């Protein structure tokens, strides 16, 4: 098998769902990274992808047979303000690949040139954000969280200007269960296009939630998927950074790794994104924001659910399910993080007390939880007494030691893609040294396994390495 086989269901939808747009060729494509296991998962031949023909496709220079490149239309609330038209402004979907097991995936080239939705931007991406997304999405896969994935990163041999600097250009191949977002529904809702909403609703049911039997049960499925996803982010100390409605996928996958970051020192109000000046998307706000986004989704579905007040009440009742599902999943995950197989609400004060102490003592989120099973957690607290006065209550609650150890080892990663390491890997890559990037990729593939070779990746930043701000940087 060489070229991918496509079956482009989205491109068969009516014209108003997208603009037909080919990628713009680049000067000198060069493969930087290829996710071989993912290629195989998709039924693609990794050796062909790494060949000249494969790299030409990944750069957008040639289109394989059966590709139908499109830029998708969508709208979205950005930081709470509604923008009726956003759309793929620097990406095109080249087609849908059907894997050997029948699963369907979008192949999207990000940074592939201007589209009718570009408006101000150049449609390109630079190496920094491309490598960041590649690393972050690979780390997510290692952590077992639902995510879009990067199949490849290609350098373009061209420069793009960002913040007054000429940066090396790059294209990322993103693989997603689908790219339909809350903002896709909002695009048609804002236009009063009920037919399109019905089409999207049916598409999402058949593609992601075949057990759903209509708009209300689609809403219910998406609410549950997002509640579980956000609890997973919280348990890994992840801050998405731009939870706009156009960055919330209906599939329940994490999408759009922009100014995202993993926590170093834990604090619920922590923000990294340079553009999030109000702290709207702070770590601790993420569940409420997800629910707010889902309420926007629900309001798009109202005309399909039914008439007037009755529809509103039905949708509201489904939205009310978010918090209990989220809290249940949060409790299960954080219970496991402290070694409990079946935490109950009675364990909440114990978990919350640890988090409060971590916040006031500047404790590193990842190291403190992992340190519970190695006896080193107390070293993470500025004042270890804050840990020492918590620990007896915890130890009294723990079951058999070996069992608790195993639960904690599976719930608490050792390695996360720390901001300063990502920055260092990008800086080296700009200077044509890809070794730090490749080393990080290997180390993050199995983040729960002890490996002394990567001890340096376990520790937080020294003061001079600390990354205070992350940037969209597109
Ligand atoms: P994001 O911040 O990735 O969610 O993007 C928000 C919107 O801005 C989307 O419609 C993007 O397509 C668009 N956009 C971001 N960067 C660029 C760029 N370099 N050129 C054109 N459009 C862009
Ligand atoms: Mg986006």
Short mmCIF file of C-alpha atoms and ligand atoms in Angstrom, two decimals:
data_model
loop_
_atom_site.label_atom_id
_atom_site.label_comp_id
_atom_site.label_asym_id
_atom_site.label_seq_id
_atom_site.Cartn_x
_atom_site.Cartn_y
_atom_site.Cartn_z
CA UNK A 1 0.00 0.00 0.00
CA UNK A 2 1.34 3.39 -0.83
CA UNK A 3 -1.05 6.31 -1.02
CA UNK A 4 -3.88 6.67 1.50
CA UNK A 5 -7.40 5.67 0.53
CA UNK A 6 -9.85 8.46 1.12
CA UNK A 7 -13.59 8.56 1.65
CA UNK A 8 -14.50 12.21 2.06
CA UNK A 9 -17.91 12.37 3.65
CA UNK A 10 -17.56 16.00 4.77
CA UNK A 11 -16.62 17.19 1.29
CA UNK A 12 -19.88 15.60 0.06
CA UNK A 13 -21.93 17.90 2.30
CA UNK A 14 -23.54 20.98 0.73
CA UNK A 15 -21.18 23.76 -0.36
CA UNK A 16 -21.94 26.07 2.55
CA UNK A 17 -20.12 23.76 5.01
CA UNK A 18 -16.69 24.58 3.61
CA UNK A 19 -14.65 26.26 0.90
CA UNK A 20 -12.78 24.11 -1.58
CA UNK A 21 -9.17 25.07 -1.11
CA UNK A 22 -5.95 23.33 -2.09
CA UNK A 23 -2.86 23.72 0.08
CA UNK A 24 -0.32 26.22 -1.23
CA UNK A 25 2.94 24.47 -2.20
CA UNK A 26 6.11 25.25 -0.25
CA UNK A 27 9.67 25.71 -1.47
CA UNK A 28 11.70 22.89 0.07
CA UNK A 29 9.78 20.38 2.18
CA UNK A 30 11.76 18.32 4.64
CA UNK A 31 10.41 15.76 7.10
CA UNK A 32 11.12 16.62 10.73
CA UNK A 33 8.96 14.15 12.58
CA UNK A 34 6.76 11.21 11.68
CA UNK A 35 4.50 9.32 14.04
CA UNK A 36 5.01 5.78 12.70
CA UNK A 37 2.68 3.96 15.11
CA UNK A 38 -0.08 6.42 14.24
CA UNK A 39 0.56 5.92 10.52
CA UNK A 40 0.15 2.19 11.03
CA UNK A 41 -3.00 2.71 13.09
CA UNK A 42 -4.43 4.58 10.10
CA UNK A 43 -3.38 1.87 7.67
CA UNK A 44 -0.80 4.15 6.04
CA UNK A 45 2.68 2.98 5.11
CA UNK A 46 5.18 4.94 7.24
CA UNK A 47 7.98 4.32 4.74
CA UNK A 48 5.90 5.79 1.96
CA UNK A 49 5.06 8.82 4.14
CA UNK A 50 8.79 9.33 4.75
CA UNK A 51 9.55 9.04 1.02
CA UNK A 52 9.81 12.04 -1.30
CA UNK A 53 6.24 11.50 -2.51
CA UNK A 54 4.94 11.13 1.03
CA UNK A 55 6.70 14.27 2.26
CA UNK A 56 5.37 16.19 -0.77
CA UNK A 57 1.87 15.22 0.35
CA UNK A 58 2.53 16.11 4.01
CA UNK A 59 3.80 19.53 2.89
CA UNK A 60 0.76 20.15 0.70
CA UNK A 61 2.87 20.18 -2.50
CA UNK A 62 1.01 17.31 -4.09
CA UNK A 63 -2.43 15.88 -3.51
CA UNK A 64 -2.80 12.14 -3.40
CA UNK A 65 -5.47 10.54 -5.51
CA UNK A 66 -8.86 10.83 -3.87
CA UNK A 67 -7.98 13.88 -1.76
CA UNK A 68 -10.56 16.69 -1.76
CA UNK A 69 -9.01 19.58 0.14
CA UNK A 70 -11.41 21.84 2.02
CA UNK A 71 -11.30 24.59 4.60
CA UNK A 72 -14.14 24.07 7.06
CA UNK A 73 -16.52 26.85 8.04
CA UNK A 74 -17.09 27.54 11.72
CA UNK A 75 -17.86 30.36 14.13
CA UNK A 76 -17.13 30.65 17.81
CA UNK A 77 -17.09 32.51 21.08
CA UNK A 78 -13.58 33.83 21.61
CA UNK A 79 -13.03 34.85 25.23
CA UNK A 80 -16.80 35.11 25.58
CA UNK A 81 -17.43 37.29 22.52
CA UNK A 82 -19.23 35.74 19.55
CA UNK A 83 -17.50 35.82 16.14
CA UNK A 84 -19.98 34.64 13.49
CA UNK A 85 -17.28 33.56 11.06
CA UNK A 86 -13.90 32.05 11.87
CA UNK A 87 -13.22 28.88 9.84
CA UNK A 88 -9.99 27.15 8.87
CA UNK A 89 -7.77 30.11 8.17
CA UNK A 90 -4.46 28.28 8.18
CA UNK A 91 -5.45 24.67 7.66
CA UNK A 92 -7.05 22.46 5.07
CA UNK A 93 -8.49 19.02 5.50
CA UNK A 94 -7.17 16.95 2.63
CA UNK A 95 -9.47 14.03 3.24
CA UNK A 96 -10.84 11.35 5.53
CA UNK A 97 -8.88 8.15 5.90
CA UNK A 98 -10.69 4.95 6.77
CA UNK A 99 -8.41 2.74 8.88
CA UNK A 100 -8.26 -1.05 8.43
CA UNK A 101 -10.64 -1.48 11.39
CA UNK A 102 -13.17 0.88 9.79
CA UNK A 103 -12.47 3.90 12.04
CA UNK A 104 -12.55 7.19 10.18
CA UNK A 105 -10.01 10.01 10.68
CA UNK A 106 -9.64 13.51 9.24
CA UNK A 107 -6.22 14.33 7.82
CA UNK A 108 -5.61 18.04 8.11
CA UNK A 109 -2.59 20.08 7.10
CA UNK A 110 -2.07 22.97 9.50
CA UNK A 111 -0.01 25.89 8.22
CA UNK A 112 -0.77 25.03 4.58
CA UNK A 113 -1.43 28.54 3.29
CA UNK A 114 -4.26 31.03 3.01
CA UNK A 115 -7.92 30.09 2.63
CA UNK A 116 -11.08 32.18 2.15
CA UNK A 117 -11.33 32.16 5.97
CA UNK A 118 -7.86 33.61 6.57
CA UNK A 119 -8.83 37.27 6.64
CA UNK A 120 -5.82 38.84 8.35
CA UNK A 121 -3.36 35.95 8.76
CA UNK A 122 -0.98 34.42 6.21
CA UNK A 123 -2.29 30.88 6.64
CA UNK A 124 1.13 29.66 7.69
CA UNK A 125 2.63 28.32 10.90
CA UNK A 126 6.16 28.44 12.21
CA UNK A 127 8.19 25.61 13.61
CA UNK A 128 7.67 26.56 17.27
CA UNK A 129 3.91 26.00 17.54
CA UNK A 130 4.13 23.02 15.19
CA UNK A 131 6.63 21.23 17.44
CA UNK A 132 4.69 22.30 20.53
CA UNK A 133 1.48 20.74 19.19
CA UNK A 134 3.39 17.64 18.07
CA UNK A 135 4.90 17.16 21.53
CA UNK A 136 1.79 18.03 23.49
CA UNK A 137 -0.52 15.76 21.53
CA UNK A 138 1.98 12.89 21.75
CA UNK A 139 2.24 13.46 25.51
CA UNK A 140 -1.55 13.33 25.76
CA UNK A 141 -1.60 10.00 23.99
CA UNK A 142 1.02 8.72 26.47
CA UNK A 143 -1.06 9.97 29.38
CA UNK A 144 -4.11 8.19 28.00
CA UNK A 145 -6.20 11.32 27.41
CA UNK A 146 -8.45 11.70 24.34
CA UNK A 147 -6.68 13.91 21.82
CA UNK A 148 -6.16 14.84 18.22
CA UNK A 149 -2.75 13.60 17.17
CA UNK A 150 0.13 14.75 15.03
CA UNK A 151 1.06 12.42 12.18
CA UNK A 152 3.95 14.49 10.88
CA UNK A 153 5.80 17.77 11.00
CA UNK A 154 7.46 19.10 7.85
CA UNK A 155 9.75 22.11 7.52
CA UNK A 156 8.82 24.20 4.50
CA UNK A 157 12.17 25.80 3.67
CA UNK A 158 10.35 29.14 3.79
CA UNK A 159 10.32 31.83 6.44
CA UNK A 160 7.29 33.31 8.15
CA UNK A 161 7.40 36.57 10.04
CA UNK A 162 6.13 36.46 13.64
CA UNK A 163 6.61 39.19 16.23
CA UNK A 164 9.08 40.89 13.91
CA UNK A 165 11.26 37.77 13.51
CA UNK A 166 11.70 35.67 10.37
CA UNK A 167 10.96 32.18 11.66
CA UNK A 168 11.32 28.81 9.94
CA UNK A 169 7.98 27.75 8.47
CA UNK A 170 6.43 24.33 9.10
CA UNK A 171 3.32 22.28 8.38
CA UNK A 172 1.73 19.90 10.88
CA UNK A 173 -0.44 16.98 9.79
CA UNK A 174 -3.21 16.70 12.34
CA UNK A 175 -5.30 13.57 12.70
CA UNK A 176 -8.68 13.91 14.37
CA UNK A 177 -11.72 11.73 14.90
CA UNK A 178 -13.32 14.77 13.28
CA UNK A 179 -12.78 18.51 13.28
CA UNK A 180 -16.40 19.45 13.96
CA UNK A 181 -16.54 21.85 16.87
CA UNK A 182 -19.16 23.57 18.98
CA UNK A 183 -18.32 26.53 16.73
CA UNK A 184 -19.35 24.57 13.63
CA UNK A 185 -22.89 24.29 15.04
CA UNK A 186 -22.78 27.97 16.04
CA UNK A 187 -21.90 28.95 12.47
CA UNK A 188 -25.18 27.52 11.19
CA UNK A 189 -27.19 28.47 14.25
CA UNK A 190 -26.18 32.13 13.76
CA UNK A 191 -27.51 31.87 10.19
CA UNK A 192 -30.79 30.20 11.19
CA UNK A 193 -29.84 27.24 8.99
CA UNK A 194 -31.82 24.42 10.60
CA UNK A 195 -31.23 22.01 7.72
CA UNK A 196 -27.48 22.34 8.19
CA UNK A 197 -27.81 21.85 11.96
CA UNK A 198 -29.79 18.66 11.34
CA UNK A 199 -27.14 17.43 8.91
CA UNK A 200 -24.35 18.11 11.41
CA UNK A 201 -26.28 16.50 14.23
CA UNK A 202 -26.81 13.31 12.21
CA UNK A 203 -23.20 13.30 11.08
CA UNK A 204 -21.90 13.57 14.64
CA UNK A 205 -24.22 10.81 15.82
CA UNK A 206 -23.17 8.41 13.10
CA UNK A 207 -19.50 9.28 13.40
CA UNK A 208 -18.98 9.50 17.17
CA UNK A 209 -22.07 8.52 19.13
CA UNK A 210 -23.96 5.84 17.18
CA UNK A 211 -25.89 4.91 20.33
CA UNK A 212 -27.52 8.39 20.39
CA UNK A 213 -30.98 8.56 18.87
CA UNK A 214 -31.47 12.28 18.34
CA UNK A 215 -30.27 15.79 19.22
CA UNK A 216 -31.00 15.50 22.92
CA UNK A 217 -29.09 12.27 23.32
CA UNK A 218 -26.26 13.69 21.19
CA UNK A 219 -26.11 16.56 23.68
CA UNK A 220 -26.09 14.08 26.53
CA UNK A 221 -23.21 12.12 24.97
CA UNK A 222 -21.14 15.24 24.30
CA UNK A 223 -21.75 16.55 27.83
CA UNK A 224 -20.52 13.24 29.26
CA UNK A 225 -17.48 13.09 26.95
CA UNK A 226 -16.45 16.65 27.81
CA UNK A 227 -17.00 16.14 31.54
CA UNK A 228 -14.69 13.14 31.47
CA UNK A 229 -12.14 14.91 29.27
CA UNK A 230 -11.88 17.99 31.49
CA UNK A 231 -11.55 15.82 34.62
CA UNK A 232 -8.65 14.12 32.81
CA UNK A 233 -7.00 17.48 32.09
CA UNK A 234 -7.39 18.49 35.74
CA UNK A 235 -5.89 15.25 36.99
CA UNK A 236 -2.81 15.74 34.81
CA UNK A 237 -2.43 19.43 35.69
CA UNK A 238 -3.18 20.62 32.16
CA UNK A 239 -4.31 24.11 31.21
CA UNK A 240 -5.69 24.35 27.68
CA UNK A 241 -5.38 28.12 27.57
CA UNK A 242 -7.90 28.90 24.78
CA UNK A 243 -11.16 27.13 25.56
CA UNK A 244 -13.07 29.11 22.97
CA UNK A 245 -16.10 27.30 21.56
CA UNK A 246 -14.28 26.82 18.24
CA UNK A 247 -11.64 24.86 20.15
CA UNK A 248 -14.07 22.35 21.68
CA UNK A 249 -14.45 19.25 19.52
CA UNK A 250 -17.77 17.40 19.43
CA UNK A 251 -15.83 14.12 19.41
CA UNK A 252 -14.55 14.75 22.95
CA UNK A 253 -10.92 14.92 21.85
CA UNK A 254 -8.59 17.65 23.05
CA UNK A 255 -7.99 20.00 20.13
CA UNK A 256 -5.85 23.07 19.45
CA UNK A 257 -2.68 22.98 21.50
CA UNK A 258 -1.91 26.69 21.42
CA UNK A 259 -0.69 28.52 24.52
CA UNK A 260 -1.44 25.42 26.60
CA UNK A 261 0.76 24.29 29.48
CA UNK A 262 1.13 21.76 32.24
CA UNK A 263 1.32 23.15 35.75
CA UNK A 264 4.63 23.35 37.52
CA UNK A 265 3.73 24.72 40.96
CA UNK A 266 0.07 24.04 41.62
CA UNK A 267 -2.36 26.92 41.90
CA UNK A 268 -6.02 26.87 40.87
CA UNK A 269 -5.84 30.37 39.37
CA UNK A 270 -2.75 29.59 37.29
CA UNK A 271 -2.73 31.02 33.74
CA UNK A 272 0.07 30.84 31.17
CA UNK A 273 -1.46 32.21 27.99
CA UNK A 274 -0.24 35.70 27.14
CA UNK A 275 -3.62 36.60 25.65
CA UNK A 276 -5.71 35.44 28.63
CA UNK A 277 -5.28 38.66 30.57
CA UNK A 278 -8.44 38.16 32.68
CA UNK A 279 -7.64 34.58 33.65
CA UNK A 280 -10.84 33.36 31.99
CA UNK A 281 -9.23 30.03 31.12
CA UNK A 282 -7.27 29.56 34.37
CA UNK A 283 -6.69 25.97 35.52
CA UNK A 284 -9.49 25.98 38.06
CA UNK A 285 -12.02 27.62 35.72
CA UNK A 286 -11.90 24.90 33.10
CA UNK A 287 -14.91 22.87 34.22
CA UNK A 288 -17.18 25.93 34.39
CA UNK A 289 -15.96 27.12 31.00
CA UNK A 290 -16.59 23.70 29.47
CA UNK A 291 -20.12 23.80 30.82
CA UNK A 292 -20.59 27.32 29.43
CA UNK A 293 -19.40 26.12 26.02
CA UNK A 294 -21.76 23.15 26.20
CA UNK A 295 -24.63 25.53 26.95
CA UNK A 296 -23.79 27.29 23.66
CA UNK A 297 -23.86 23.91 21.95
CA UNK A 298 -27.22 23.12 23.56
CA UNK A 299 -28.71 26.38 22.37
CA UNK A 300 -27.69 25.53 18.79
CA UNK A 301 -29.55 22.22 19.11
CA UNK A 302 -32.77 23.70 20.55
CA UNK A 303 -34.61 23.99 17.22
CA UNK A 304 -33.91 20.29 16.61
CA UNK A 305 -34.91 19.26 20.13
CA UNK A 306 -38.37 20.81 20.09
CA UNK A 307 -40.48 23.91 20.58
CA UNK A 308 -40.12 26.81 23.03
CA UNK A 309 -39.82 26.35 26.79
CA UNK A 310 -40.15 22.58 26.71
CA UNK A 311 -37.01 22.24 24.57
CA UNK A 312 -35.12 24.63 26.85
CA UNK A 313 -36.08 22.60 29.88
CA UNK A 314 -35.07 19.33 28.30
CA UNK A 315 -31.69 20.71 27.24
CA UNK A 316 -31.10 22.29 30.66
CA UNK A 317 -31.79 19.00 32.38
CA UNK A 318 -29.12 17.36 30.20
CA UNK A 319 -26.64 20.17 30.93
CA UNK A 320 -27.31 19.61 34.64
CA UNK A 321 -25.70 16.21 34.16
CA UNK A 322 -22.31 17.78 33.51
CA UNK A 323 -21.34 18.59 37.10
CA UNK A 324 -22.15 15.18 38.62
CA UNK A 325 -20.31 13.36 35.82
CA UNK A 326 -17.35 15.72 36.12
CA UNK A 327 -17.24 15.48 39.90
CA UNK A 328 -17.52 11.71 39.87
CA UNK A 329 -14.67 11.42 37.40
CA UNK A 330 -12.59 14.01 39.26
CA UNK A 331 -13.05 12.11 42.51
CA UNK A 332 -12.16 8.80 40.87
CA UNK A 333 -8.99 10.27 39.33
CA UNK A 334 -7.81 12.30 42.31
CA UNK A 335 -8.70 9.44 44.64
CA UNK A 336 -6.41 7.22 42.58
CA UNK A 337 -3.73 9.90 42.68
CA UNK A 338 -3.58 9.53 46.46
CA UNK A 339 -3.83 5.74 46.30
CA UNK A 340 -7.55 5.11 46.82
CA UNK A 341 -9.21 2.48 44.63
CA UNK A 342 -12.72 3.75 45.26
CA UNK A 343 -12.76 7.25 46.70
CA UNK A 344 -16.11 8.49 47.95
CA UNK A 345 -17.40 11.94 48.79
CA UNK A 346 -16.15 11.39 52.32
CA UNK A 347 -12.60 11.53 50.88
CA UNK A 348 -13.08 14.97 49.34
CA UNK A 349 -11.79 16.93 52.37
CA UNK A 350 -8.61 14.83 52.39
CA UNK A 351 -7.91 15.51 48.69
CA UNK A 352 -8.89 19.16 48.89
CA UNK A 353 -6.75 19.72 51.95
CA UNK A 354 -3.71 18.36 50.10
CA UNK A 355 -4.40 20.64 47.13
CA UNK A 356 -4.82 23.68 49.39
CA UNK A 357 -1.50 22.96 51.06
CA UNK A 358 0.17 22.46 47.69
CA UNK A 359 -1.17 25.83 46.52
CA UNK A 360 0.01 27.73 49.57
CA UNK A 361 3.40 25.98 49.66
CA UNK A 362 4.23 26.27 45.95
CA UNK A 363 4.37 22.50 45.52
CA UNK A 364 4.99 21.09 42.06
CA UNK A 365 1.77 19.35 40.94
CA UNK A 366 3.31 16.36 39.14
CA UNK A 367 6.19 15.76 41.54
CA UNK A 368 4.05 16.07 44.67
CA UNK A 369 1.56 13.44 43.55
CA UNK A 370 4.24 11.10 42.24
CA UNK A 371 6.19 11.72 45.42
CA UNK A 372 3.36 10.23 47.49
CA UNK A 373 4.52 6.77 46.47
CA UNK A 374 8.25 7.46 46.87
CA UNK A 375 8.19 9.31 50.19
CA UNK A 376 9.52 12.46 48.54
CA UNK A 377 6.32 14.46 48.35
CA UNK A 378 7.16 16.52 51.45
CA UNK A 379 10.30 17.87 49.75
CA UNK A 380 8.06 19.70 47.26
CA UNK A 381 6.52 21.91 49.94
CA UNK A 382 8.26 25.15 50.89
CA UNK A 383 7.32 24.26 54.44
CA UNK A 384 7.31 20.44 54.68
CA UNK A 385 5.28 20.70 57.90
CA UNK A 386 2.28 21.49 55.67
CA UNK A 387 2.66 17.99 54.23
CA UNK A 388 3.58 16.32 57.50
CA UNK A 389 0.39 17.47 59.21
CA UNK A 390 -1.69 16.16 56.28
CA UNK A 391 0.01 12.78 55.89
CA UNK A 392 -1.23 10.91 59.02
CA UNK A 393 -4.89 11.27 58.02
CA UNK A 394 -4.01 10.04 54.54
CA UNK A 395 -2.01 7.06 55.79
CA UNK A 396 -4.85 6.08 58.09
CA UNK A 397 -7.21 6.00 55.11
CA UNK A 398 -4.93 3.98 52.78
CA UNK A 399 -5.54 0.30 52.13
CA UNK A 400 -2.80 -2.35 51.76
CA UNK A 401 0.48 -0.63 50.86
CA UNK A 402 1.25 -2.63 47.70
CA UNK A 403 -2.21 -2.00 46.29
CA UNK A 404 -2.06 1.74 47.05
CA UNK A 405 1.38 1.94 45.43
CA UNK A 406 0.12 0.33 42.24
CA UNK A 407 -2.89 2.64 42.06
CA UNK A 408 -0.73 5.73 42.52
CA UNK A 409 1.91 4.59 40.04
CA UNK A 410 -0.76 4.22 37.37
CA UNK A 411 -2.45 7.55 38.13
CA UNK A 412 0.55 9.87 38.59
CA UNK A 413 2.90 10.41 35.66
CA UNK A 414 6.59 10.95 36.28
CA UNK A 415 7.19 13.01 33.15
CA UNK A 416 5.04 15.71 31.58
CA UNK A 417 6.03 18.06 28.77
CA UNK A 418 7.23 20.86 30.99
CA UNK A 419 7.13 24.34 29.49
CA UNK A 420 10.81 25.05 29.83
CA UNK A 421 11.71 21.75 28.17
CA UNK A 422 9.39 22.48 25.25
CA UNK A 423 10.91 25.93 24.87
CA UNK A 424 14.42 24.48 24.96
CA UNK A 425 13.51 21.84 22.37
CA UNK A 426 12.04 24.51 20.07
CA UNK A 427 15.03 26.78 20.48
CA UNK A 428 17.40 23.94 19.60
CA UNK A 429 15.23 22.92 16.61
CA UNK A 430 15.34 26.47 15.24
CA UNK A 431 19.10 26.04 15.31
CA UNK A 432 18.72 22.73 13.41
CA UNK A 433 19.39 20.56 16.47
CA UNK A 434 16.45 18.17 16.79
CA UNK A 435 18.01 15.96 19.45
CA UNK A 436 16.22 17.57 22.45
CA UNK A 437 12.87 17.32 20.61
CA UNK A 438 13.45 13.66 19.79
CA UNK A 439 14.59 12.87 23.30
CA UNK A 440 11.45 14.45 24.73
CA UNK A 441 9.29 12.47 22.32
CA UNK A 442 10.80 9.18 23.51
CA UNK A 443 10.62 10.14 27.19
CA UNK A 444 6.96 11.18 26.96
CA UNK A 445 5.77 8.06 25.16
CA UNK A 446 5.54 6.18 28.47
CA UNK A 447 5.34 8.88 31.13
CA UNK A 448 4.55 6.50 33.99
CA UNK A 449 7.67 4.33 33.68
CA UNK A 450 10.71 4.99 35.88
CA UNK A 451 13.80 5.76 33.83
CA UNK A 452 16.88 7.32 35.46
CA UNK A 453 18.17 8.45 32.03
CA UNK A 454 15.49 11.09 32.01
CA UNK A 455 15.80 12.32 35.59
CA UNK A 456 16.44 15.83 34.28
CA UNK A 457 13.02 15.83 32.62
CA UNK A 458 11.28 15.12 35.91
CA UNK A 459 12.30 18.30 37.64
CA UNK A 460 10.73 21.72 37.45
CA UNK A 461 12.47 24.74 35.98
CA UNK A 462 15.28 26.60 37.68
CA UNK A 463 14.32 30.24 38.23
CA UNK A 464 16.13 31.30 35.04
CA UNK A 465 14.35 28.58 33.03
CA UNK A 466 10.86 29.33 34.26
CA UNK A 467 8.33 30.03 31.50
CA UNK A 468 5.86 32.62 32.74
CA UNK A 469 3.93 33.10 29.51
CA UNK A 470 2.97 30.92 26.58
CA UNK A 471 1.95 32.27 23.19
CA UNK A 472 -0.44 31.25 20.43
CA UNK A 473 2.46 32.15 18.19
CA UNK A 474 0.69 31.06 15.04
P1 LIG B 1 -7.04 29.40 17.03
O1 LIG B 1 -6.41 30.42 17.89
O2 LIG B 1 -6.10 28.35 16.57
O3 LIG B 1 -8.26 28.79 17.63
O4 LIG B 1 -7.50 30.17 15.70
C1 LIG B 1 -8.56 31.10 15.69
C2 LIG B 1 -8.86 31.55 14.28
O5 LIG B 1 -7.78 32.31 13.72
C3 LIG B 1 -9.11 30.42 13.29
O6 LIG B 1 -10.15 30.81 12.43
C4 LIG B 1 -7.80 30.31 12.57
O7 LIG B 1 -7.95 29.73 11.30
C5 LIG B 1 -7.35 31.76 12.48
N1 LIG B 1 -5.89 31.88 12.35
C6 LIG B 1 -4.97 31.67 13.31
N2 LIG B 1 -3.72 31.83 12.83
C7 LIG B 1 -3.84 32.16 11.52
C8 LIG B 1 -2.91 32.46 10.46
N3 LIG B 1 -1.59 32.42 10.65
N4 LIG B 1 -3.42 32.74 9.25
C9 LIG B 1 -4.74 32.77 9.05
N5 LIG B 1 -5.67 32.51 9.99
C10 LIG B 1 -5.23 32.20 11.22
MG1 LIG B 2 -8.83 26.97 16.88
#
